[in-house]
Tab-separated table of C-alpha atoms and ligand atoms in Angstrom:
chain	number	residue	atom	x	y	z
A	187	MET	CA	2.267	39.458	90.173
A	188	GLN	CA	4.242	41.982	88.355
A	189	SER	CA	7.959	40.880	87.624
A	190	LEU	CA	11.046	42.736	88.972
A	191	ILE	CA	13.080	41.185	85.955
A	192	GLY	CA	12.720	43.951	83.338
A	193	LEU	CA	12.833	47.183	85.394
A	194	THR	CA	16.076	49.179	85.462
A	195	THR	CA	17.785	50.275	88.668
A	196	GLU	CA	16.026	53.780	87.925
A	197	GLU	CA	12.620	52.050	87.726
A	198	LEU	CA	13.390	50.089	90.574
A	199	ALA	CA	14.418	53.323	92.651
A	200	ALA	CA	10.997	54.893	91.546
A	201	LEU	CA	9.056	51.661	92.555
A	202	SER	CA	10.886	51.936	96.193
A	203	ALA	CA	9.836	55.536	96.798
A	204	GLU	CA	6.389	54.697	95.775
A	205	LEU	CA	6.444	52.155	98.553
A	206	GLY	CA	7.280	54.792	101.092
A	207	GLU	CA	11.368	53.950	100.973
A	208	PRO	CA	14.638	55.777	99.678
A	209	ARG	CA	15.632	55.614	96.509
A	210	PHE	CA	18.648	53.786	96.920
A	211	ARG	CA	16.963	50.522	97.670
A	212	GLY	CA	16.622	50.544	93.829
A	213	LYS	CA	20.249	49.553	93.585
A	214	GLN	CA	20.208	47.004	96.318
A	215	ILE	CA	17.065	45.218	94.319
A	216	SER	CA	18.658	45.489	91.076
A	217	THR	CA	22.035	44.123	92.325
A	218	TRP	CA	20.061	40.988	93.856
A	219	ILE	CA	18.414	40.347	90.639
A	220	TYR	CA	20.670	41.180	88.046
A	221	LYS	CA	24.253	40.327	89.612
A	222	ARG	CA	23.212	37.483	92.103
A	223	ALA	CA	20.228	35.967	89.628
A	224	ALA	CA	18.392	35.772	93.049
A	225	VAL	CA	15.361	33.619	92.748
A	226	SER	CA	12.944	35.152	95.343
A	227	VAL	CA	12.531	38.747	97.355
A	228	GLU	CA	12.889	36.780	100.605
A	229	VAL	CA	16.661	36.238	100.061
A	230	MET	CA	17.181	40.039	99.907
A	231	ASN	CA	18.511	40.285	103.293
A	232	ASP	CA	19.727	43.917	102.993
A	233	LEU	CA	15.982	45.138	102.572
A	234	PRO	CA	13.971	45.842	105.649
A	235	SER	CA	11.662	43.216	106.095
A	236	GLY	CA	8.806	45.336	106.303
A	237	PHE	CA	9.601	46.514	102.778
A	238	ARG	CA	9.940	42.922	101.540
A	239	ASN	CA	6.688	42.027	102.671
A	240	LYS	CA	5.414	44.982	100.845
A	241	LEU	CA	6.798	44.193	97.899
A	242	ILE	CA	5.832	40.678	97.682
A	243	GLN	CA	2.309	41.519	97.835
A	244	SER	CA	2.354	42.561	94.317
A	245	TYR	CA	5.806	41.606	92.930
A	246	GLU	CA	7.955	38.493	92.344
A	247	ILE	CA	11.279	38.282	90.795
A	248	GLY	CA	9.882	36.488	87.736
A	249	LEU	CA	12.882	34.166	86.813
A	250	PRO	CA	11.374	31.532	83.969
A	251	ILE	CA	11.064	28.216	85.276
A	252	ALA	CA	13.588	25.603	83.251
A	253	ALA	CA	10.830	23.167	82.452
A	254	HIS	CA	13.325	21.137	80.253
A	255	ARG	CA	16.834	20.967	79.951
A	256	ASP	CA	18.953	18.716	77.750
A	257	VAL	CA	22.631	18.305	77.993
A	258	ALA	CA	24.780	17.518	75.097
A	259	PRO	CA	28.309	15.624	75.656
A	260	ASP	CA	30.161	19.142	74.675
A	261	GLU	CA	28.230	20.586	77.600
A	262	THR	CA	25.863	22.731	75.799
A	263	VAL	CA	22.645	22.849	77.574
A	264	LYS	CA	19.372	23.523	75.740
A	265	TYR	CA	16.623	24.905	77.788
A	266	LEU	CA	12.931	24.822	77.205
A	267	MET	CA	11.596	28.089	79.568
A	268	LYS	CA	8.282	28.272	80.976
A	269	LEU	CA	7.003	31.748	81.393
A	270	ALA	CA	4.426	33.028	83.808
A	271	ASP	CA	1.611	32.375	81.436
A	272	GLY	CA	2.534	28.924	80.997
A	273	GLN	CA	4.088	29.729	77.276
A	274	GLN	CA	7.260	28.325	76.684
A	275	VAL	CA	10.634	29.431	74.911
A	276	GLU	CA	13.861	27.537	74.029
A	277	SER	CA	17.181	29.223	75.032
A	278	VAL	CA	20.704	27.545	74.644
A	279	TYR	CA	23.508	27.820	77.277
A	280	LEU	CA	27.051	27.499	74.866
A	281	PRO	CA	30.339	27.177	76.991
A	282	TYR	CA	33.450	27.490	75.005
A	283	ALA	CA	37.172	27.279	76.269
A	284	GLU	CA	37.526	31.227	76.540
A	285	ARG	CA	33.901	32.459	76.757
A	286	VAL	CA	30.522	31.560	77.710
A	287	SER	CA	27.506	32.338	75.237
A	288	VAL	CA	23.892	32.195	75.523
A	289	CYS	CA	21.131	32.219	72.792
A	290	LEU	CA	17.881	34.082	73.784
A	291	SER	CA	14.503	33.943	72.123
A	292	SER	CA	12.837	37.287	71.369
A	293	GLN	CA	9.247	36.070	70.744
A	294	ILE	CA	7.115	33.199	71.199
A	295	GLY	CA	7.128	31.566	67.647
A	296	CYS	CA	7.706	33.796	64.657
A	297	ALA	CA	5.930	35.182	61.892
A	298	ALA	CA	8.733	35.134	59.297
A	299	GLY	CA	7.990	31.777	57.891
A	300	CYS	CA	11.368	30.644	57.012
A	301	ARG	CA	10.832	27.484	55.268
A	302	PHE	CA	13.723	25.803	57.062
A	303	CYS	CA	12.866	26.721	60.458
A	304	ALA	CA	11.175	24.619	63.121
A	305	THR	CA	9.848	27.867	65.086
A	306	ALA	CA	8.382	29.496	61.841
A	307	GLN	CA	5.886	26.246	61.295
A	308	GLY	CA	4.093	27.016	64.451
A	309	GLY	CA	3.507	30.877	63.443
A	310	LEU	CA	3.662	34.052	66.081
A	311	ALA	CA	1.985	33.439	69.703
A	312	ARG	CA	3.101	36.472	70.971
A	313	ASN	CA	6.343	38.922	71.823
A	314	LEU	CA	8.086	38.473	74.924
A	315	THR	CA	8.618	41.343	77.356
A	316	ALA	CA	12.128	42.802	77.952
A	317	GLY	CA	12.009	40.973	81.249
A	318	GLU	CA	11.319	37.669	79.744
A	319	ILE	CA	14.140	38.155	77.376
A	320	VAL	CA	16.716	38.792	80.028
A	321	GLY	CA	15.254	36.377	82.490
A	322	GLN	CA	16.165	33.588	80.114
A	323	LEU	CA	19.761	34.827	80.582
A	324	LEU	CA	19.614	34.781	84.458
A	325	ARG	CA	17.886	31.766	84.785
A	326	MET	CA	21.133	30.075	82.738
A	327	GLN	CA	23.263	32.099	84.881
A	328	TRP	CA	21.930	31.054	87.969
A	329	ASP	CA	21.805	27.396	86.698
A	330	ASN	CA	25.333	27.277	85.616
A	331	PRO	CA	28.722	27.934	87.453
A	332	ARG	CA	30.739	29.980	84.617
A	333	ARG	CA	29.941	33.443	84.025
A	334	ILE	CA	27.904	34.314	80.831
A	335	SER	CA	30.274	36.697	78.624
A	336	HIS	CA	28.378	36.975	75.312
A	337	ALA	CA	24.653	36.565	74.255
A	338	VAL	CA	23.386	36.166	70.840
A	339	TYR	CA	19.429	36.706	69.893
A	340	MET	CA	19.309	33.825	67.500
A	341	GLY	CA	16.465	32.003	69.517
A	342	MET	CA	12.908	31.721	68.817
A	343	GLY	CA	11.318	34.829	67.027
A	344	GLU	CA	12.481	37.916	64.859
A	345	PRO	CA	14.095	40.701	67.277
A	346	LEU	CA	13.650	43.596	65.322
A	347	TRP	CA	9.831	42.904	65.011
A	348	ASN	CA	9.955	42.982	69.005
A	349	TYR	CA	11.708	46.395	69.005
A	350	ASN	CA	11.110	48.008	72.159
A	351	ALA	CA	11.362	44.905	74.367
A	352	LEU	CA	14.695	44.298	72.301
A	353	ILE	CA	16.382	47.721	73.209
A	354	LYS	CA	15.124	47.573	76.497
A	355	SER	CA	16.921	44.061	77.123
A	356	LEU	CA	19.991	44.945	75.334
A	357	ARG	CA	20.410	48.155	77.780
A	358	ILE	CA	19.629	45.976	80.721
A	359	ILE	CA	21.907	43.049	80.023
A	360	GLY	CA	24.590	45.817	79.316
A	361	SER	CA	24.024	47.869	81.922
A	362	GLU	CA	22.620	46.104	85.002
A	363	VAL	CA	23.784	42.585	84.197
A	364	GLY	CA	27.215	43.975	83.164
A	365	ILE	CA	27.981	42.259	79.779
A	366	SER	CA	29.809	44.300	77.471
A	367	ILE	CA	27.512	45.773	74.583
A	368	ARG	CA	30.002	44.665	72.333
A	369	ASN	CA	29.553	40.979	73.039
A	370	LEU	CA	25.899	40.967	71.993
A	371	THR	CA	24.591	40.128	68.786
A	372	VAL	CA	21.351	40.427	67.464
A	373	SER	CA	20.319	38.281	64.370
A	374	THR	CA	17.666	39.368	61.904
A	375	VAL	CA	15.807	38.189	58.969
A	376	GLY	CA	16.401	41.813	57.278
A	377	VAL	CA	14.053	44.187	58.802
A	378	VAL	CA	14.794	47.408	57.058
A	379	PRO	CA	13.098	50.019	59.295
A	380	GLY	CA	14.519	48.137	62.375
A	381	ILE	CA	18.027	47.917	61.071
A	382	LEU	CA	17.874	51.683	60.210
A	383	ALA	CA	16.377	52.457	63.847
A	384	LEU	CA	19.005	50.255	65.456
A	385	ALA	CA	21.738	52.057	64.004
A	386	SER	CA	20.667	55.341	65.837
A	387	GLU	CA	20.435	53.743	69.372
A	388	ASP	CA	23.968	54.325	70.268
A	389	LEU	CA	24.450	50.566	71.023
A	390	PRO	CA	27.398	49.225	69.623
A	391	ILE	CA	26.245	45.768	69.392
A	392	THR	CA	27.111	43.145	66.249
A	393	LEU	CA	24.173	42.896	63.740
A	394	ALA	CA	24.083	39.517	62.007
A	395	LEU	CA	22.115	39.336	59.066
A	396	SER	CA	20.303	36.232	57.830
A	397	LEU	CA	21.237	36.332	54.155
A	398	HIS	CA	21.110	32.745	53.134
A	399	ALA	CA	20.350	33.540	49.096
A	400	PRO	CA	22.915	35.741	46.794
A	401	ASP	CA	19.494	37.020	44.909
A	402	ASP	CA	16.095	38.155	45.733
A	403	ASP	CA	14.084	35.264	43.999
A	404	LEU	CA	15.651	32.437	45.970
A	405	ARG	CA	15.713	34.540	49.165
A	406	ALA	CA	12.018	34.892	48.960
A	407	GLU	CA	11.664	31.269	48.396
A	408	LEU	CA	13.343	30.418	51.424
A	409	ILE	CA	12.143	33.494	53.412
A	410	PRO	CA	8.808	34.430	52.508
A	411	THR	CA	8.247	37.575	54.320
A	412	ALA	CA	11.801	38.823	52.707
A	413	ARG	CA	9.553	39.792	49.789
A	414	LYS	CA	8.570	42.694	51.628
A	415	TRP	CA	12.241	44.322	51.196
A	416	LYS	CA	14.833	43.748	48.352
A	417	LEU	CA	18.294	42.521	48.879
A	418	ASP	CA	19.518	45.974	47.738
A	419	GLU	CA	17.512	47.879	50.480
A	420	ILE	CA	18.531	45.506	53.247
A	421	LEU	CA	22.397	45.856	52.480
A	422	ASP	CA	22.026	49.653	52.198
A	423	ALA	CA	20.169	49.640	55.615
A	424	CYS	CA	23.365	47.281	56.820
A	425	SER	CA	25.784	49.784	55.224
A	426	GLU	CA	24.195	52.769	57.079
A	427	TYR	CA	24.250	50.484	60.522
A	428	SER	CA	28.153	49.760	59.960
A	429	ARG	CA	28.799	53.751	58.868
A	430	LYS	CA	26.906	54.778	61.933
A	431	THR	CA	28.298	52.457	64.535
A	432	GLY	CA	31.485	51.671	63.268
A	433	ARG	CA	30.814	47.844	63.783
A	434	ASN	CA	31.364	45.134	61.545
A	435	LEU	CA	28.455	42.965	60.233
A	436	THR	CA	28.167	39.446	60.419
A	437	PHE	CA	26.607	37.960	57.365
A	438	GLU	CA	24.811	34.601	58.075
A	439	TYR	CA	24.368	31.846	55.329
A	440	LEU	CA	22.207	28.877	56.088
A	441	MET	CA	23.323	25.946	53.603
A	442	LEU	CA	20.913	23.874	52.169
A	443	GLY	CA	22.059	20.845	49.691
A	444	GLY	CA	21.333	21.446	45.806
A	445	ILE	CA	19.476	24.679	46.918
A	446	ASN	CA	21.973	27.449	47.736
A	447	ASP	CA	25.319	25.847	47.898
A	448	ARG	CA	26.912	25.957	44.562
A	449	PRO	CA	30.175	27.596	43.694
A	450	ASP	CA	28.589	30.250	41.344
A	451	GLN	CA	26.076	31.179	44.108
A	452	ALA	CA	29.159	31.917	46.473
A	453	ARG	CA	30.824	34.205	43.666
A	454	ALA	CA	27.282	35.752	43.432
A	455	LEU	CA	27.213	36.423	47.103
A	456	ALA	CA	31.077	37.622	47.145
A	457	ASN	CA	30.246	40.052	44.532
A	458	LEU	CA	27.117	41.358	46.019
A	459	LEU	CA	28.874	42.129	49.339
A	460	LYS	CA	31.769	43.778	47.427
A	461	LYS	CA	29.398	45.895	45.279
A	462	LYS	CA	27.954	47.394	48.429
A	463	LYS	CA	31.364	47.675	49.957
A	464	LEU	CA	30.018	45.985	53.143
A	465	PRO	CA	32.708	44.919	55.921
A	466	GLY	CA	32.160	41.667	57.754
A	467	ASN	CA	32.540	37.973	57.638
A	468	VAL	CA	30.258	35.218	56.242
A	469	ASN	CA	29.388	32.496	58.795
A	470	LEU	CA	28.025	29.274	56.818
A	471	ILE	CA	25.498	27.509	58.816
A	472	PRO	CA	25.043	23.917	57.526
A	473	PHE	CA	21.279	23.090	57.831
A	474	ASN	CA	20.179	21.707	61.102
A	475	TYR	CA	17.821	18.843	60.352
A	476	VAL	CA	13.983	19.582	60.680
A	477	GLU	CA	11.289	17.966	58.786
A	478	THR	CA	9.866	20.158	55.811
A	479	GLU	CA	7.601	20.106	53.192
A	480	GLN	CA	10.483	20.832	50.962
A	481	GLY	CA	12.617	17.977	52.365
A	482	PHE	CA	15.626	20.277	52.808
A	483	LYS	CA	19.235	18.325	53.534
A	484	ARG	CA	22.577	19.435	54.613
A	485	PRO	CA	25.183	20.100	51.763
A	486	GLU	CA	27.721	17.625	51.183
A	487	LYS	CA	30.992	18.235	52.852
A	488	ASN	CA	32.792	18.717	49.732
A	489	ALA	CA	30.177	21.638	48.808
A	490	ILE	CA	30.825	23.607	52.069
A	491	THR	CA	34.202	23.212	51.551
A	492	LEU	CA	34.260	24.725	47.790
A	493	PHE	CA	31.552	27.205	48.643
A	494	ARG	CA	33.828	28.692	51.333
A	495	GLU	CA	36.951	28.486	49.079
A	496	GLU	CA	35.068	30.623	46.512
A	497	LEU	CA	34.104	33.456	49.156
A	498	GLU	CA	38.085	33.488	50.396
A	499	ASN	CA	39.236	33.592	47.004
A	500	ALA	CA	36.906	36.733	46.515
A	501	GLY	CA	38.692	38.205	49.927
A	502	ARG	CA	35.881	37.406	52.133
A	503	VAL	CA	36.618	36.202	55.568
A	504	THR	CA	34.269	32.854	55.873
A	505	THR	CA	33.680	31.304	59.100
A	506	GLN	CA	31.635	28.047	59.472
A	507	ARG	CA	29.440	27.483	62.402
A	508	MET	CA	30.789	24.925	64.775
A	509	VAL	CA	28.426	22.348	65.360
A	510	ARG	CA	27.163	22.140	69.166
A	511	GLY	CA	24.576	20.445	71.077
A	512	HIS	CA	24.477	17.199	68.558
A	513	GLY	CA	21.608	15.254	69.522
A	514	ILE	CA	19.760	17.672	71.657
A	515	SER	CA	17.757	19.168	69.076
A	516	ALA	CA	19.693	22.217	68.718
A	517	ALA	CA	18.170	23.846	65.843
A	518	CYS	CA	15.901	26.916	66.538
A	519	GLY	CA	12.540	25.708	67.823
A	520	GLN	CA	13.393	22.019	67.407
A	521	LEU	CA	13.322	21.122	71.329
A	522	ARG	CA	9.731	22.706	71.660
A	523	ARG	CA	8.420	21.041	68.623
A	524	THR	CA	9.768	17.744	69.748
A	525	ILE	CA	8.589	17.787	73.381
A	526	GLU	CA	5.109	18.870	72.188
A	527	LYS	CA	5.017	16.358	69.858
A	528	SER	CA	5.856	13.640	72.182
A	529	ARG	CA	3.624	14.847	74.835
A	530	SER	CA	0.379	14.891	72.559
A	531	GLU	CA	1.738	11.229	71.710
A	532	GLY	CA	1.939	10.506	75.353
A	533	ILE	CA	5.316	9.600	74.963
A	534	LEU	CA	7.523	11.735	76.961
A	535	GLN	CA	6.911	13.289	80.697
A	536	THR	CA	8.561	16.231	81.144
A	537	ILE	CA	10.137	16.443	84.685
A	538	PRO	CA	10.722	20.067	85.967
A	539	LEU	CA	14.449	20.573	86.361
A	540	ASN	CA	15.676	21.842	90.016
A	541	ALA	CA	12.198	21.694	91.075
A	542	ALA	CA	12.876	22.273	94.489
A	543	ARG	CA	15.008	25.090	93.646
A	544	ASN	CA	12.805	26.969	91.178
B	247	SAH	N1	14.840	35.959	63.159
B	247	SAH	C1	16.046	36.164	63.485
B	247	SAH	C2	16.758	35.251	64.497
B	247	SAH	C3	16.364	33.889	64.676
B	247	SAH	S1	16.957	32.800	63.653
B	247	SAH	C4	16.954	35.479	61.981
B	247	SAH	O1	16.055	35.258	61.096
B	247	SAH	O2	18.030	35.918	61.976
B	247	SAH	C5	18.346	32.451	64.137
B	247	SAH	C6	19.385	31.916	63.046
B	247	SAH	O3	19.115	30.561	62.845
B	247	SAH	C7	18.895	32.227	61.474
B	247	SAH	O4	20.171	32.604	60.858
B	247	SAH	C8	18.096	31.142	60.854
B	247	SAH	O5	18.126	31.451	59.564
B	247	SAH	C9	18.582	29.999	61.243
B	247	SAH	N2	18.127	28.814	61.320
B	247	SAH	C10	16.757	28.689	61.485
B	247	SAH	N3	16.462	27.478	61.009
B	247	SAH	C11	17.653	26.940	61.294
B	247	SAH	C12	18.070	25.175	60.808
B	247	SAH	N4	17.054	24.453	60.601
B	247	SAH	N5	19.260	25.097	60.489
B	247	SAH	C13	20.507	25.861	60.572
B	247	SAH	N6	19.973	27.333	60.979
B	247	SAH	C14	18.732	27.379	61.152
């Protein structure tokens, strides 16, 4: 069975023509899929039944199944989505007072090897298709009453190592689902060719760079694959991105107690960004606990405040990531690991949610 999610209106029009129908049927199908988050072809009641029958012989909508769902007291919902081949990825629904954001995965697992990250510990299984990326958003839209207005690619995987599917998914979320491209953020470990390619796409998304260290040596210890590109090159690529798109960047800085949270490191970070004349905020992310070989821990509250003050004194707008989803394994890759571990130990039985509706 082939999935319809992931096809553009244009591609759906071509498919309709192939099946002997007028091209405008493509628009009808895309409205059902992307605007109404339909779960099956059967509900598309403005299509002739003969056409629907033909479609379902080879096609399905392809919405992922919410195999597991954890709701935090702040209403953050963490999903484990089951894909057609049985693989599972994490996605998060984040309702705020003024907007609703979702966090999407771009790969199953990840090859970046970041020492502090739960996803990295299992390595990379495979890339997601554009349809599987968009499908996560559609499943969450279907499952929740408020309209999704923002999406961040900060779930499992390195989006720029799955470049073609990433670009296609961004275009579909923008043009078909109808979320403003400006409300989409792609987070990267710093894949230089990907950043440069993205700069030429005419897609005014926000680029977020996972910086996490003010110098190459420490960065390479935390992000082994980062050795491939020096900070100098990465930041030059970011400059190019900002110059070509006119968009600001976000610099993410994961804070690990006693490792990268000293005031002198904050000053070095501020100087580095200033030297490169890079516009953009720094977003401090206190470490979400993951069991690691290094035994990383969250910095003291005081250290975070001092770090922030150093950056602000140097003129850098600094934000701190709100802690969301406490108690529901909110860190990237944590939920999948927790569930796999407890399953293998026979503790937890996952009940498919909305089993009747899936
Ligand atoms: N590969 C991309 C996007 C996925 S990770 C990237 O590296 O940017 C999204 C963000 O979560 C990154 O900034 C990553 O460093 C951060 N992250 C990973 N593990 C974390 C943890 N245990 N606590 C807090 N942030 C974490």
